PDB file of C-alpha atoms in Angstrom:
ATOM      1  CA  GLN A   1       0.045  -0.020  -0.003  1.00 74.00           C
ATOM      2  CA  VAL A   2       1.463   3.301  -1.182  1.00 85.00           C
ATOM      3  CA  GLN A   3      -0.190   6.688  -1.102  1.00 92.00           C
ATOM      4  CA  LEU A   4       0.989   9.535  -3.300  1.00 94.00           C
ATOM      5  CA  VAL A   5      -0.037  13.205  -2.866  1.00 95.00           C
ATOM      6  CA  GLU A   6       0.718  15.915  -5.404  1.00 97.00           C
ATOM      7  CA  SER A   7       1.059  19.558  -4.723  1.00 97.00           C
ATOM      8  CA  GLY A   8       2.335  22.753  -6.279  1.00 97.00           C
ATOM      9  CA  GLY A   9      -0.101  23.216  -9.152  1.00 97.00           C
ATOM     10  CA  GLY A  10      -1.735  26.510  -9.916  1.00 98.00           C
ATOM     11  CA  LEU A  11      -2.347  29.231 -12.520  1.00 98.00           C
ATOM     12  CA  VAL A  12       0.651  30.857 -14.166  1.00 98.00           C
ATOM     13  CA  GLN A  13       1.216  33.035 -17.280  1.00 98.00           C
ATOM     14  CA  ALA A  14       3.041  31.705 -20.333  1.00 98.00           C
ATOM     15  CA  GLY A  15       6.778  31.771 -19.708  1.00 98.00           C
ATOM     16  CA  GLY A  16       6.422  31.323 -15.954  1.00 98.00           C
ATOM     17  CA  SER A  17       7.544  28.464 -13.727  1.00 98.00           C
ATOM     18  CA  LEU A  18       6.019  25.994 -11.191  1.00 98.00           C
ATOM     19  CA  ARG A  19       7.504  23.287  -9.106  1.00 98.00           C
ATOM     20  CA  LEU A  20       5.353  20.248  -8.438  1.00 98.00           C
ATOM     21  CA  ALA A  21       6.007  17.906  -5.547  1.00 98.00           C
ATOM     22  CA  CYS A  22       4.764  14.381  -4.862  1.00 96.00           C
ATOM     23  CA  THR A  23       5.116  12.968  -1.388  1.00 94.00           C
ATOM     24  CA  ALA A  24       4.825   9.185  -0.836  1.00 90.00           C
ATOM     25  CA  SER A  25       3.815   7.195   2.269  1.00 87.00           C
ATOM     26  CA  GLY A  26       3.182   3.641   3.129  1.00 72.00           C
ATOM     27  CA  ARG A  27       6.390   2.014   1.872  1.00 65.00           C
ATOM     28  CA  THR A  28      10.051   2.722   1.473  1.00 67.00           C
ATOM     29  CA  PHE A  29      10.209   5.570  -1.030  1.00 67.00           C
ATOM     30  CA  SER A  30      13.634   4.524  -2.391  1.00 70.00           C
ATOM     31  CA  SER A  31      12.442   1.095  -3.431  1.00 78.00           C
ATOM     32  CA  TYR A  32      10.553   2.301  -6.531  1.00 86.00           C
ATOM     33  CA  ALA A  33      11.049   4.504  -9.573  1.00 92.00           C
ATOM     34  CA  MET A  34       8.854   7.590  -9.965  1.00 94.00           C
ATOM     35  CA  GLY A  35       7.126   9.154 -12.924  1.00 96.00           C
ATOM     36  CA  TRP A  36       5.150  12.190 -13.864  1.00 98.00           C
ATOM     37  CA  PHE A  37       2.253  12.111 -16.346  1.00 98.00           C
ATOM     38  CA  ARG A  38      -0.280  14.608 -17.411  1.00 98.00           C
ATOM     39  CA  GLN A  39      -3.695  14.638 -19.000  1.00 98.00           C
ATOM     40  CA  ALA A  40      -5.458  17.533 -20.674  1.00 97.00           C
ATOM     41  CA  PRO A  41      -9.199  17.565 -21.370  1.00 92.00           C
ATOM     42  CA  GLY A  42      -9.983  15.415 -24.379  1.00 94.00           C
ATOM     43  CA  LYS A  43      -6.416  14.128 -24.707  1.00 95.00           C
ATOM     44  CA  GLU A  44      -4.658  10.975 -23.746  1.00 95.00           C
ATOM     45  CA  ARG A  45      -2.511  10.636 -20.665  1.00 96.00           C
ATOM     46  CA  GLU A  46       0.929  11.725 -21.699  1.00 97.00           C
ATOM     47  CA  PHE A  47       4.389  10.778 -20.315  1.00 97.00           C
ATOM     48  CA  VAL A  48       6.251  13.733 -18.806  1.00 98.00           C
ATOM     49  CA  ALA A  49       9.259  12.476 -16.919  1.00 97.00           C
ATOM     50  CA  ALA A  50      10.632   9.602 -14.887  1.00 96.00           C
ATOM     51  CA  VAL A  51      13.478   9.106 -12.407  1.00 94.00           C
ATOM     52  CA  SER A  52      15.123   5.923 -11.219  1.00 90.00           C
ATOM     53  CA  TRP A  53      15.362   4.705  -7.615  1.00 79.00           C
ATOM     54  CA  ILE A  54      18.427   6.735  -6.650  1.00 77.00           C
ATOM     55  CA  GLY A  55      17.928   9.405  -9.216  1.00 74.00           C
ATOM     56  CA  ALA A  56      20.863   8.457 -11.441  1.00 81.00           C
ATOM     57  CA  ARG A  57      18.744   8.227 -14.528  1.00 91.00           C
ATOM     58  CA  THR A  58      16.089  10.559 -15.801  1.00 95.00           C
ATOM     59  CA  TYR A  59      13.803  10.507 -18.864  1.00 96.00           C
ATOM     60  CA  TYR A  60      11.609  13.148 -20.454  1.00 97.00           C
ATOM     61  CA  GLY A  61       8.937  13.378 -23.046  1.00 96.00           C
ATOM     62  CA  ASP A  62      10.044  15.172 -26.197  1.00 95.00           C
ATOM     63  CA  SER A  63       8.103  18.311 -25.555  1.00 94.00           C
ATOM     64  CA  MET A  64       9.429  18.568 -22.000  1.00 95.00           C
ATOM     65  CA  LYS A  65      13.160  18.277 -22.763  1.00 92.00           C
ATOM     66  CA  GLY A  66      15.050  21.415 -21.866  1.00 95.00           C
ATOM     67  CA  ARG A  67      12.171  22.940 -19.888  1.00 98.00           C
ATOM     68  CA  PHE A  68      11.284  20.410 -17.205  1.00 98.00           C
ATOM     69  CA  THR A  69      13.447  18.707 -14.569  1.00 97.00           C
ATOM     70  CA  ILE A  70      12.573  15.735 -12.457  1.00 97.00           C
ATOM     71  CA  SER A  71      14.430  15.068  -9.220  1.00 95.00           C
ATOM     72  CA  ARG A  72      13.884  13.172  -5.965  1.00 92.00           C
ATOM     73  CA  ASP A  73      14.790  13.498  -2.336  1.00 91.00           C
ATOM     74  CA  ASN A  74      14.512  10.054  -0.760  1.00 86.00           C
ATOM     75  CA  ALA A  75      15.105  11.423   2.737  1.00 87.00           C
ATOM     76  CA  LYS A  76      11.804  13.416   2.317  1.00 90.00           C
ATOM     77  CA  ASN A  77      10.024  10.688   0.393  1.00 89.00           C
ATOM     78  CA  THR A  78       9.413  13.309  -2.298  1.00 92.00           C
ATOM     79  CA  VAL A  79       9.785  13.633  -6.078  1.00 94.00           C
ATOM     80  CA  TYR A  80       9.758  17.006  -7.741  1.00 97.00           C
ATOM     81  CA  LEU A  81       8.978  18.359 -11.193  1.00 98.00           C
ATOM     82  CA  GLN A  82      10.425  21.725 -11.923  1.00 98.00           C
ATOM     83  CA  MET A  83       8.658  23.278 -14.887  1.00 98.00           C
ATOM     84  CA  ASN A  84      10.056  26.329 -16.636  1.00 98.00           C
ATOM     85  CA  SER A  85       9.085  28.285 -19.757  1.00 98.00           C
ATOM     86  CA  LEU A  86       5.543  27.040 -19.448  1.00 98.00           C
ATOM     87  CA  LYS A  87       3.225  27.194 -22.430  1.00 97.00           C
ATOM     88  CA  PRO A  88      -0.520  27.116 -22.634  1.00 97.00           C
ATOM     89  CA  GLU A  89      -0.276  23.608 -24.097  1.00 96.00           C
ATOM     90  CA  ASP A  90       1.189  22.483 -20.759  1.00 97.00           C
ATOM     91  CA  THR A  91      -2.183  22.965 -19.116  1.00 98.00           C
ATOM     92  CA  ALA A  92      -3.247  19.664 -17.686  1.00 98.00           C
ATOM     93  CA  VAL A  93      -3.768  17.686 -14.587  1.00 98.00           C
ATOM     94  CA  TYR A  94      -0.383  16.364 -13.508  1.00 98.00           C
ATOM     95  CA  TYR A  95      -0.090  12.970 -11.780  1.00 98.00           C
ATOM     96  CA  CYS A  96       2.798  11.307 -10.061  1.00 97.00           C
ATOM     97  CA  ALA A  97       3.158   7.546 -10.124  1.00 96.00           C
ATOM     98  CA  ALA A  98       5.271   4.874  -8.552  1.00 94.00           C
ATOM     99  CA  HIS A  99       6.744   1.691 -10.218  1.00 92.00           C
ATOM    100  CA  THR A 100       8.044  -1.005  -7.950  1.00 88.00           C
ATOM    101  CA  GLN A 101      10.439  -2.604 -10.395  1.00 87.00           C
ATOM    102  CA  TYR A 102      11.420  -0.477 -13.386  1.00 85.00           C
ATOM    103  CA  THR A 103      11.900   3.092 -14.665  1.00 86.00           C
ATOM    104  CA  THR A 104       9.490   3.362 -17.620  1.00 89.00           C
ATOM    105  CA  VAL A 105       7.505   5.740 -19.756  1.00 90.00           C
ATOM    106  CA  ILE A 106       4.482   3.405 -19.992  1.00 92.00           C
ATOM    107  CA  ALA A 107       1.678   4.608 -17.732  1.00 92.00           C
ATOM    108  CA  GLY A 108      -0.059   1.270 -17.607  1.00 93.00           C
ATOM    109  CA  THR A 109       2.859  -0.444 -15.889  1.00 93.00           C
ATOM    110  CA  TYR A 110       2.846   1.906 -12.887  1.00 94.00           C
ATOM    111  CA  ASP A 111       1.630   0.421  -9.642  1.00 93.00           C
ATOM    112  CA  TYR A 112       0.385   3.457  -7.675  1.00 94.00           C
ATOM    113  CA  TRP A 113      -1.005   6.834  -8.634  1.00 96.00           C
ATOM    114  CA  GLY A 114      -1.705  10.140  -6.969  1.00 97.00           C
ATOM    115  CA  GLN A 115      -4.911  12.121  -7.347  1.00 97.00           C
ATOM    116  CA  GLY A 116      -3.327  14.774  -9.531  1.00 97.00           C
ATOM    117  CA  THR A 117      -2.778  18.509  -9.343  1.00 98.00           C
ATOM    118  CA  GLN A 118      -4.105  21.051 -11.826  1.00 98.00           C
ATOM    119  CA  VAL A 119      -1.637  23.214 -13.787  1.00 98.00           C
ATOM    120  CA  THR A 120      -3.126  26.011 -15.900  1.00 98.00           C
ATOM    121  CA  VAL A 121      -0.939  28.201 -18.111  1.00 98.00           C
ATOM    122  CA  SER A 122      -2.613  31.312 -19.503  1.00 97.00           C
ATOM    123  CA  SER A 123      -1.637  33.085 -22.678  1.00 93.00           C
TER     124      SER A 123
END
């Protein structure tokens, strides 16, 4: 049993920045990889970023490279998503997810999900 809670979403203007956080409870945080996904109205859930157990490897979706950074602090049981140069097309609900065995971009393979946090970027 793992619970994930996202925070840090909000309304920002295009070009602005936000930092999302996801805090885990229920199990040892360092035992699983973490990912961020997002879903906009009428669109499929999209891979955003992932980080391995220790944080040695990171992966990003194509549209996120150069703008977003994923990191983790295992001592705080928290994974972060720093989002810079935000665009209106980044507007979505952002979810964090935990994978108990692998670092992957495939949403369907993740074992636990948070409830999401809304990010809205105005033009």
